[in-house]
mmCIF file of C-alpha atoms in Angstrom:
data_model
loop_
_atom_site.group_PDB
_atom_site.id
_atom_site.type_symbol
_atom_site.label_atom_id
_atom_site.label_comp_id
_atom_site.label_asym_id
_atom_site.label_seq_id
_atom_site.Cartn_x
_atom_site.Cartn_y
_atom_site.Cartn_z
ATOM 1 C CA MET A 261 23.858 -10.406 -11.663
ATOM 2 C CA GLU A 262 21.956 -12.541 -14.073
ATOM 3 C CA ARG A 263 19.097 -10.674 -15.592
ATOM 4 C CA LEU A 264 15.519 -12.315 -15.572
ATOM 5 C CA TYR A 265 13.027 -11.470 -18.434
ATOM 6 C CA PHE A 266 9.427 -12.161 -19.024
ATOM 7 C CA GLU A 267 10.331 -15.456 -20.436
ATOM 8 C CA ASP A 268 11.721 -16.389 -16.886
ATOM 9 C CA PHE A 269 8.353 -16.454 -15.141
ATOM 10 C CA SER A 270 6.212 -19.511 -15.865
ATOM 11 C CA PRO A 271 2.822 -19.726 -14.462
ATOM 12 C CA GLY A 272 2.687 -21.993 -11.660
ATOM 13 C CA ALA A 273 6.130 -21.469 -10.542
ATOM 14 C CA ILE A 274 6.637 -20.777 -6.781
ATOM 15 C CA ALA A 275 9.587 -19.272 -5.041
ATOM 16 C CA GLU A 276 10.316 -18.420 -1.290
ATOM 17 C CA TYR A 277 12.618 -15.624 -0.189
ATOM 18 C CA GLY A 278 13.212 -12.709 2.303
ATOM 19 C CA ALA A 279 13.684 -12.639 6.084
ATOM 20 C CA THR A 280 12.463 -9.279 7.414
ATOM 21 C CA ASP A 281 12.735 -8.894 11.311
ATOM 22 C CA VAL A 282 10.011 -6.572 12.314
ATOM 23 C CA THR A 283 11.187 -4.297 15.340
ATOM 24 C CA ALA A 284 8.907 -1.936 17.508
ATOM 25 C CA GLU A 285 11.162 0.889 16.379
ATOM 26 C CA ALA A 286 10.639 0.198 12.543
ATOM 27 C CA ILE A 287 6.778 -0.200 13.310
ATOM 28 C CA VAL A 288 6.691 3.226 14.995
ATOM 29 C CA ASP A 289 9.163 4.881 12.454
ATOM 30 C CA PHE A 290 6.915 4.097 9.572
ATOM 31 C CA ALA A 291 3.759 4.949 11.458
ATOM 32 C CA ARG A 292 4.916 8.491 12.529
ATOM 33 C CA GLN A 293 5.421 9.116 8.643
ATOM 34 C CA PHE A 294 2.510 7.631 7.014
ATOM 35 C CA ASP A 295 0.005 6.035 9.635
ATOM 36 C CA PRO A 296 0.080 7.773 12.843
ATOM 37 C CA GLN A 297 -2.494 5.763 14.721
ATOM 38 C CA PRO A 298 -2.256 4.676 18.468
ATOM 39 C CA PHE A 299 -2.104 0.919 17.706
ATOM 40 C CA HIS A 300 1.056 1.715 15.392
ATOM 41 C CA LEU A 301 2.638 4.208 17.611
ATOM 42 C CA ASP A 302 2.871 3.239 21.347
ATOM 43 C CA GLU A 303 2.895 -0.373 23.021
ATOM 44 C CA GLU A 304 0.974 1.160 25.849
ATOM 45 C CA ALA A 305 -1.673 3.097 24.080
ATOM 46 C CA ALA A 306 -2.071 0.116 21.523
ATOM 47 C CA ARG A 307 -3.066 -2.208 24.482
ATOM 48 C CA GLU A 308 -6.299 -0.071 24.914
ATOM 49 C CA THR A 309 -7.206 -0.432 21.370
ATOM 50 C CA MET A 310 -8.922 -3.341 19.425
ATOM 51 C CA THR A 311 -5.705 -4.638 18.269
ATOM 52 C CA GLY A 312 -4.671 -5.535 21.909
ATOM 53 C CA GLY A 313 -0.895 -4.432 21.410
ATOM 54 C CA LEU A 314 1.437 -2.650 18.753
ATOM 55 C CA ILE A 315 0.995 -3.727 15.232
ATOM 56 C CA ALA A 316 2.563 -2.748 12.021
ATOM 57 C CA SER A 317 0.627 -0.354 9.578
ATOM 58 C CA GLY A 318 -0.716 -2.445 6.753
ATOM 59 C CA TRP A 319 0.989 -0.054 4.430
ATOM 60 C CA HIS A 320 4.261 -0.834 6.420
ATOM 61 C CA THR A 321 3.789 -4.456 5.533
ATOM 62 C CA ALA A 322 3.210 -3.699 1.949
ATOM 63 C CA ALA A 323 6.382 -1.658 1.958
ATOM 64 C CA MET A 324 8.129 -4.557 3.515
ATOM 65 C CA LEU A 325 6.966 -6.925 0.915
ATOM 66 C CA MET A 326 8.057 -4.442 -1.885
ATOM 67 C CA ARG A 327 11.521 -4.392 -0.387
ATOM 68 C CA MET A 328 11.646 -8.151 -0.065
ATOM 69 C CA ASN A 329 10.567 -8.538 -3.702
ATOM 70 C CA CYS A 330 13.148 -6.043 -4.806
ATOM 71 C CA ASP A 331 15.954 -7.914 -2.759
ATOM 72 C CA GLY A 332 14.383 -11.304 -3.792
ATOM 73 C CA PHE A 333 14.307 -10.978 -7.596
ATOM 74 C CA LEU A 334 13.245 -7.576 -9.013
ATOM 75 C CA GLY A 335 16.707 -6.265 -8.508
ATOM 76 C CA ALA A 336 17.667 -8.993 -11.015
ATOM 77 C CA THR A 337 14.759 -8.696 -13.263
ATOM 78 C CA ALA A 338 14.040 -6.446 -16.271
ATOM 79 C CA ALA A 339 11.151 -4.999 -14.439
ATOM 80 C CA GLN A 340 9.349 -1.918 -15.666
ATOM 81 C CA GLY A 341 6.817 -1.083 -12.948
ATOM 82 C CA SER A 342 3.212 -2.104 -12.166
ATOM 83 C CA PRO A 343 0.060 -0.658 -13.027
ATOM 84 C CA GLY A 344 -1.607 -1.887 -9.861
ATOM 85 C CA VAL A 345 -2.533 -4.366 -7.430
ATOM 86 C CA GLU A 346 -6.094 -6.033 -7.708
ATOM 87 C CA GLU A 347 -6.275 -7.448 -4.095
ATOM 88 C CA LEU A 348 -4.393 -6.499 -1.042
ATOM 89 C CA ASP A 349 -5.573 -8.333 2.237
ATOM 90 C CA TRP A 350 -4.310 -7.997 5.731
ATOM 91 C CA LYS A 351 -5.012 -11.469 7.175
ATOM 92 C CA LYS A 352 -3.234 -11.352 10.746
ATOM 93 C CA PRO A 353 -1.613 -8.581 12.722
ATOM 94 C CA VAL A 354 2.264 -8.163 12.159
ATOM 95 C CA ARG A 355 3.843 -7.481 15.626
ATOM 96 C CA PRO A 356 7.225 -6.659 17.042
ATOM 97 C CA GLY A 357 9.520 -9.787 16.896
ATOM 98 C CA ASP A 358 7.749 -11.084 13.834
ATOM 99 C CA ARG A 359 10.146 -12.459 11.102
ATOM 100 C CA LEU A 360 8.500 -12.199 7.399
ATOM 101 C CA SER A 361 9.144 -13.911 4.445
ATOM 102 C CA VAL A 362 7.496 -14.149 1.010
ATOM 103 C CA ARG A 363 6.022 -17.012 -1.077
ATOM 104 C CA ARG A 364 5.446 -15.954 -4.581
ATOM 105 C CA THR A 365 3.435 -17.750 -7.116
ATOM 106 C CA VAL A 366 3.229 -16.840 -10.885
ATOM 107 C CA LEU A 367 -0.419 -16.741 -11.689
ATOM 108 C CA GLY A 368 -0.299 -15.881 -15.349
ATOM 109 C CA ALA A 369 1.975 -14.320 -18.071
ATOM 110 C CA ARG A 370 0.912 -12.602 -21.307
ATOM 111 C CA ALA A 371 2.047 -10.382 -23.828
ATOM 112 C CA SER A 372 1.432 -6.805 -23.770
ATOM 113 C CA SER A 373 -1.200 -5.623 -26.399
ATOM 114 C CA SER A 374 0.140 -2.119 -26.864
ATOM 115 C CA ARG A 375 3.944 -2.666 -26.153
ATOM 116 C CA PRO A 376 5.467 -5.531 -27.923
ATOM 117 C CA ALA A 377 8.672 -5.326 -25.957
ATOM 118 C CA ILE A 378 6.948 -5.894 -22.598
ATOM 119 C CA GLY A 379 5.324 -8.834 -20.997
ATOM 120 C CA VAL A 380 2.537 -8.623 -18.205
ATOM 121 C CA VAL A 381 3.275 -11.293 -15.330
ATOM 122 C CA GLU A 382 0.555 -11.678 -12.585
ATOM 123 C CA PHE A 383 1.770 -12.634 -9.306
ATOM 124 C CA LEU A 384 0.418 -13.757 -5.973
ATOM 125 C CA PHE A 385 2.666 -12.769 -2.990
ATOM 126 C CA GLU A 386 1.926 -14.224 0.335
ATOM 127 C CA VAL A 387 3.804 -12.736 3.390
ATOM 128 C CA LEU A 388 4.305 -15.340 6.080
ATOM 129 C CA ASN A 389 5.433 -14.963 9.536
ATOM 130 C CA GLN A 390 7.815 -17.212 11.565
ATOM 131 C CA GLU A 391 4.959 -19.568 12.229
ATOM 132 C CA ARG A 392 4.228 -19.813 8.656
ATOM 133 C CA GLU A 393 1.084 -18.038 9.152
ATOM 134 C CA THR A 394 0.016 -15.729 6.194
ATOM 135 C CA VAL A 395 -0.146 -12.204 7.358
ATOM 136 C CA MET A 396 -0.840 -10.507 4.001
ATOM 137 C CA THR A 397 -1.708 -11.468 0.561
ATOM 138 C CA GLN A 398 -1.226 -9.294 -2.547
ATOM 139 C CA LYS A 399 -2.285 -10.072 -6.096
ATOM 140 C CA GLY A 400 -1.248 -7.846 -9.080
ATOM 141 C CA VAL A 401 0.871 -7.555 -12.233
ATOM 142 C CA ILE A 402 4.202 -6.336 -12.937
ATOM 143 C CA PHE A 403 5.456 -5.263 -16.442
ATOM 144 C CA ILE A 404 8.714 -7.299 -17.349
ATOM 145 C CA ARG A 405 10.785 -6.749 -20.648
ATOM 146 C CA ARG A 406 10.765 -9.531 -23.160
ATOM 147 C CA ARG A 407 14.260 -11.178 -23.652
ATOM 148 C CA ALA A 408 14.180 -10.960 -27.541
ATOM 149 C CA ALA A 409 13.580 -7.352 -27.300
ATOM 150 C CA GLU A 410 16.535 -6.423 -24.997
ATOM 151 C CA GLY A 411 19.635 -5.661 -27.220
ATOM 152 C CA GLY A 412 18.928 -8.473 -29.720
ATOM 153 C CA GLU A 413 19.575 -11.174 -27.084
ATOM 154 C CA ALA A 414 18.400 -14.724 -28.004
ATOM 155 C CA MET B 161 -12.966 9.348 7.445
ATOM 156 C CA ILE B 162 -15.169 12.344 7.504
ATOM 157 C CA ALA B 163 -17.232 11.516 10.767
ATOM 158 C CA LEU B 164 -16.549 10.054 14.064
ATOM 159 C CA PHE B 165 -19.334 7.409 14.003
ATOM 160 C CA TYR B 166 -20.592 4.859 11.424
ATOM 161 C CA GLU B 167 -24.073 6.566 11.479
ATOM 162 C CA ASP B 168 -22.726 9.937 10.862
ATOM 163 C CA HIS B 169 -21.632 8.754 7.189
ATOM 164 C CA SER B 170 -23.719 8.421 3.990
ATOM 165 C CA VAL B 171 -22.986 6.868 0.686
ATOM 166 C CA GLY B 172 -21.936 9.314 -1.774
ATOM 167 C CA GLN B 173 -20.046 11.671 0.666
ATOM 168 C CA LEU B 174 -16.938 13.292 -1.002
ATOM 169 C CA SER B 175 -14.202 14.744 0.956
ATOM 170 C CA GLN B 176 -11.002 16.590 -0.121
ATOM 171 C CA ILE B 177 -8.562 15.203 2.429
ATOM 172 C CA GLY B 178 -5.489 17.412 1.594
ATOM 173 C CA SER B 179 -2.581 17.843 -0.893
ATOM 174 C CA HIS B 180 1.064 16.777 -0.944
ATOM 175 C CA ARG B 181 4.175 17.930 -2.676
ATOM 176 C CA PHE B 182 6.417 14.959 -3.429
ATOM 177 C CA THR B 183 9.857 16.350 -3.304
ATOM 178 C CA ARG B 184 12.828 14.575 -5.051
ATOM 179 C CA GLU B 185 14.415 14.100 -1.605
ATOM 180 C CA ALA B 186 11.359 12.315 -0.280
ATOM 181 C CA ILE B 187 10.932 10.266 -3.324
ATOM 182 C CA LEU B 188 14.479 9.105 -3.226
ATOM 183 C CA ASP B 189 14.197 8.348 0.617
ATOM 184 C CA PHE B 190 11.138 6.220 0.277
ATOM 185 C CA ALA B 191 12.762 4.277 -2.528
ATOM 186 C CA ARG B 192 15.850 3.632 -0.751
ATOM 187 C CA ALA B 193 14.110 2.291 2.081
ATOM 188 C CA TRP B 194 11.265 0.230 0.513
ATOM 189 C CA ASP B 195 11.322 0.291 -3.328
ATOM 190 C CA PRO B 196 14.948 0.491 -4.696
ATOM 191 C CA GLN B 197 14.152 0.047 -8.375
ATOM 192 C CA PRO B 198 16.235 1.942 -10.751
ATOM 193 C CA PHE B 199 13.361 4.205 -12.106
ATOM 194 C CA HIS B 200 12.791 5.516 -8.510
ATOM 195 C CA LEU B 201 16.483 6.261 -7.765
ATOM 196 C CA ASP B 202 18.454 7.209 -10.898
ATOM 197 C CA ASP B 203 17.661 9.875 -13.477
ATOM 198 C CA ALA B 204 19.444 7.899 -16.364
ATOM 199 C CA ALA B 205 17.819 4.583 -15.559
ATOM 200 C CA ALA B 206 14.500 6.279 -15.285
ATOM 201 C CA ALA B 207 14.903 7.969 -18.629
ATOM 202 C CA ALA B 208 15.507 4.573 -20.183
ATOM 203 C CA SER B 209 12.586 3.041 -18.555
ATOM 204 C CA LEU B 210 8.788 3.114 -19.422
ATOM 205 C CA PHE B 211 8.432 6.028 -16.935
ATOM 206 C CA GLY B 212 10.488 8.389 -18.999
ATOM 207 C CA ARG B 213 11.854 10.121 -15.771
ATOM 208 C CA LEU B 214 12.561 9.520 -12.134
ATOM 209 C CA CYS B 215 9.229 9.042 -10.453
ATOM 210 C CA ALA B 216 7.738 7.974 -6.917
ATOM 211 C CA SER B 217 7.263 4.431 -5.795
ATOM 212 C CA GLY B 218 3.456 3.738 -5.920
ATOM 213 C CA TRP B 219 3.584 2.728 -2.395
ATOM 214 C CA HIS B 220 4.949 6.067 -1.475
ATOM 215 C CA THR B 221 1.695 7.706 -3.253
ATOM 216 C CA ALA B 222 -0.452 5.334 -1.430
ATOM 217 C CA SER B 223 1.098 5.620 1.951
ATOM 218 C CA VAL B 224 0.822 9.445 1.808
ATOM 219 C CA CYS B 225 -3.055 8.821 1.105
ATOM 220 C CA MET B 226 -3.153 6.980 4.220
ATOM 221 C CA ARG B 227 -1.329 9.665 6.124
ATOM 222 C CA LEU B 228 -3.787 12.452 4.897
ATOM 223 C CA MET B 229 -6.837 10.300 5.833
ATOM 224 C CA ILE B 230 -5.342 9.933 9.353
ATOM 225 C CA ASP B 231 -4.769 13.635 9.674
ATOM 226 C CA HIS B 232 -8.194 14.543 8.262
ATOM 227 C CA ARG B 233 -9.876 12.146 10.804
ATOM 228 C CA ALA B 234 -7.587 13.294 13.499
ATOM 229 C CA ALA B 235 -8.761 17.036 12.980
ATOM 230 C CA HIS B 236 -12.374 15.898 13.319
ATOM 231 C CA ARG B 237 -11.703 14.014 16.311
ATOM 232 C CA ALA B 238 -9.951 16.862 17.898
ATOM 233 C CA ALA B 239 -12.792 19.193 17.015
ATOM 234 C CA ALA B 240 -15.261 16.669 18.540
ATOM 235 C CA ALA B 241 -13.131 16.314 21.692
ATOM 236 C CA ALA B 242 -12.972 20.240 22.113
ATOM 237 C CA HIS B 243 -16.872 20.179 22.237
ATOM 238 C CA GLY B 244 -16.832 17.563 25.077
ATOM 239 C CA GLU B 245 -17.915 14.556 22.935
ATOM 240 C CA ALA B 246 -16.752 11.311 23.990
ATOM 241 C CA LEU B 247 -14.357 9.935 21.114
ATOM 242 C CA PRO B 248 -15.343 6.387 19.662
ATOM 243 C CA PRO B 249 -12.587 3.688 19.510
ATOM 244 C CA LEU B 250 -10.610 3.430 16.161
ATOM 245 C CA GLY B 251 -11.347 0.614 13.868
ATOM 246 C CA VAL B 252 -8.696 -1.024 11.418
ATOM 247 C CA GLY B 253 -8.669 -1.525 7.579
ATOM 248 C CA ALA B 254 -9.626 -5.008 6.208
ATOM 249 C CA GLY B 255 -8.040 -4.725 2.646
ATOM 250 C CA ILE B 256 -7.711 -2.950 -0.591
ATOM 251 C CA ARG B 257 -9.395 -3.762 -3.998
ATOM 252 C CA ASP B 258 -8.352 -2.366 -7.441
ATOM 253 C CA LEU B 259 -5.210 -0.305 -6.376
ATOM 254 C CA ARG B 260 -4.395 1.535 -9.639
ATOM 255 C CA TRP B 261 -1.244 3.590 -10.369
ATOM 256 C CA LEU B 262 -2.800 5.605 -13.267
ATOM 257 C CA SER B 263 0.316 7.646 -14.054
ATOM 258 C CA PRO B 264 3.659 8.417 -12.456
ATOM 259 C CA VAL B 265 4.167 10.962 -9.798
ATOM 260 C CA TYR B 266 7.279 13.050 -10.518
ATOM 261 C CA PRO B 267 9.381 15.188 -8.283
ATOM 262 C CA GLU B 268 7.536 18.539 -7.256
ATOM 263 C CA ASP B 269 4.100 17.100 -8.348
ATOM 264 C CA VAL B 270 1.515 18.154 -5.943
ATOM 265 C CA ILE B 271 -1.156 15.594 -5.501
ATOM 266 C CA ALA B 272 -4.630 16.449 -4.235
ATOM 267 C CA TYR B 273 -6.184 13.396 -2.558
ATOM 268 C CA SER B 274 -10.045 12.777 -2.002
ATOM 269 C CA ILE B 275 -12.167 10.064 -0.515
ATOM 270 C CA GLU B 276 -15.650 8.981 -1.331
ATOM 271 C CA ILE B 277 -18.047 6.831 0.828
ATOM 272 C CA VAL B 278 -19.257 4.062 -1.514
ATOM 273 C CA SER B 279 -20.839 1.607 0.698
ATOM 274 C CA MET B 280 -21.924 0.971 4.376
ATOM 275 C CA ARG B 281 -23.034 -2.169 6.093
ATOM 276 C CA GLU B 282 -23.471 -3.413 9.643
ATOM 277 C CA THR B 283 -21.340 -6.279 10.886
ATOM 278 C CA ARG B 284 -22.145 -9.132 13.205
ATOM 279 C CA LYS B 285 -20.483 -7.214 15.887
ATOM 280 C CA PRO B 286 -22.919 -4.557 17.099
ATOM 281 C CA GLN B 287 -20.275 -1.996 18.055
ATOM 282 C CA TRP B 288 -18.713 -1.854 14.399
ATOM 283 C CA GLY B 289 -19.866 -1.031 10.947
ATOM 284 C CA LEU B 290 -18.058 -1.563 7.850
ATOM 285 C CA ILE B 291 -17.532 1.442 5.472
ATOM 286 C CA GLY B 292 -16.185 1.180 1.787
ATOM 287 C CA ILE B 293 -14.382 4.178 0.377
ATOM 288 C CA HIS B 294 -13.021 5.138 -2.760
ATOM 289 C CA ALA B 295 -9.620 7.002 -2.466
ATOM 290 C CA ARG B 296 -8.175 9.072 -5.209
ATOM 291 C CA GLY B 297 -5.111 11.121 -5.908
ATOM 292 C CA ALA B 298 -4.638 13.520 -8.980
ATOM 293 C CA VAL B 299 -2.297 15.864 -9.930
ATOM 294 C CA GLU B 300 -3.791 19.396 -9.009
ATOM 295 C CA GLY B 301 -5.912 20.459 -12.077
ATOM 296 C CA GLY B 302 -4.436 17.452 -14.000
ATOM 297 C CA ARG B 303 -3.973 13.845 -14.430
ATOM 298 C CA ASP B 304 -5.135 11.101 -12.024
ATOM 299 C CA VAL B 305 -2.375 9.124 -10.341
ATOM 300 C CA LEU B 306 -4.012 6.866 -7.807
ATOM 301 C CA SER B 307 -7.235 4.983 -7.227
ATOM 302 C CA TYR B 308 -8.417 2.393 -4.755
ATOM 303 C CA PHE B 309 -11.129 0.955 -2.875
ATOM 304 C CA SER B 310 -10.776 -0.017 0.708
ATOM 305 C CA GLN B 311 -13.025 -1.020 3.714
ATOM 306 C CA ALA B 312 -12.555 -0.082 7.371
ATOM 307 C CA LEU B 313 -14.362 -0.932 10.578
ATOM 308 C CA VAL B 314 -15.986 2.282 12.157
ATOM 309 C CA ALA B 315 -17.551 2.408 15.429
ATOM 310 C CA ARG B 316 -21.163 2.555 15.849
ATOM 311 C CA ARG B 317 -23.042 4.954 18.053
ATOM 312 C CA MET B 318 -24.200 2.851 20.981
ATOM 313 C CA GLY B 319 -27.705 3.474 22.439
#
């Protein structure tokens, strides 16, 4: 697999990837572990709540984005984790039957002041549903190794 | 949340919501499902990474915080219901700001979580108030690992 380094992420670049089918079973599984509220656990109980039906936990959607990022590019990238996420917004409910994908925009790229081998790439991730509606946005940075620093590669 | 209704909260309220031990097995399970990066899955790869050794996905650390918040609130709701109080409807969260993974969570770390009410405001809908919280996680007696700010709708006490 071709390795991607800091230098491969140019500000302004946009990429699209991912196709996660959201099932009621997956929504309930995640919720039982991490977010056991009625609107994430049971279709019938959810109808009585402000969401009007079963919806995915926002943390489940964040986890699905992380997985799509791993499969979509991080698995082939010399990534070194993230110090955090500036903004995470849940724009629309994610419901059973939705198919989610990701639009990734590189917002900025800079050298790390403390670690010369590492670059800091700022990303905007927009999670889209099958209607191309934005259901979640996330803005944050990922540490990525610089090419020159890895095994003396050019 | 600490209390049932918007009006029962006040800015500055701090609650310890519980502690959680991150087992190696749970760290691996979460990473396999949601965040299969080498430093969450493999000791040798983790040793060569910035983390130094195998550590939990930050989304795992944050998701456990959500779970403890829900359990904390559920205990309050159950106590109120036992006293015959009518329970208010549950609101949903709107978003997160400044989510920081301040240091790695390693296998067998026990993380203590807390939430502090940092803002309160009414909304255009008379039945809902908006409460801002600061959530934090730290190794018991040690380093901070998680910090974020979030806002959630909480039912108001109607007439």
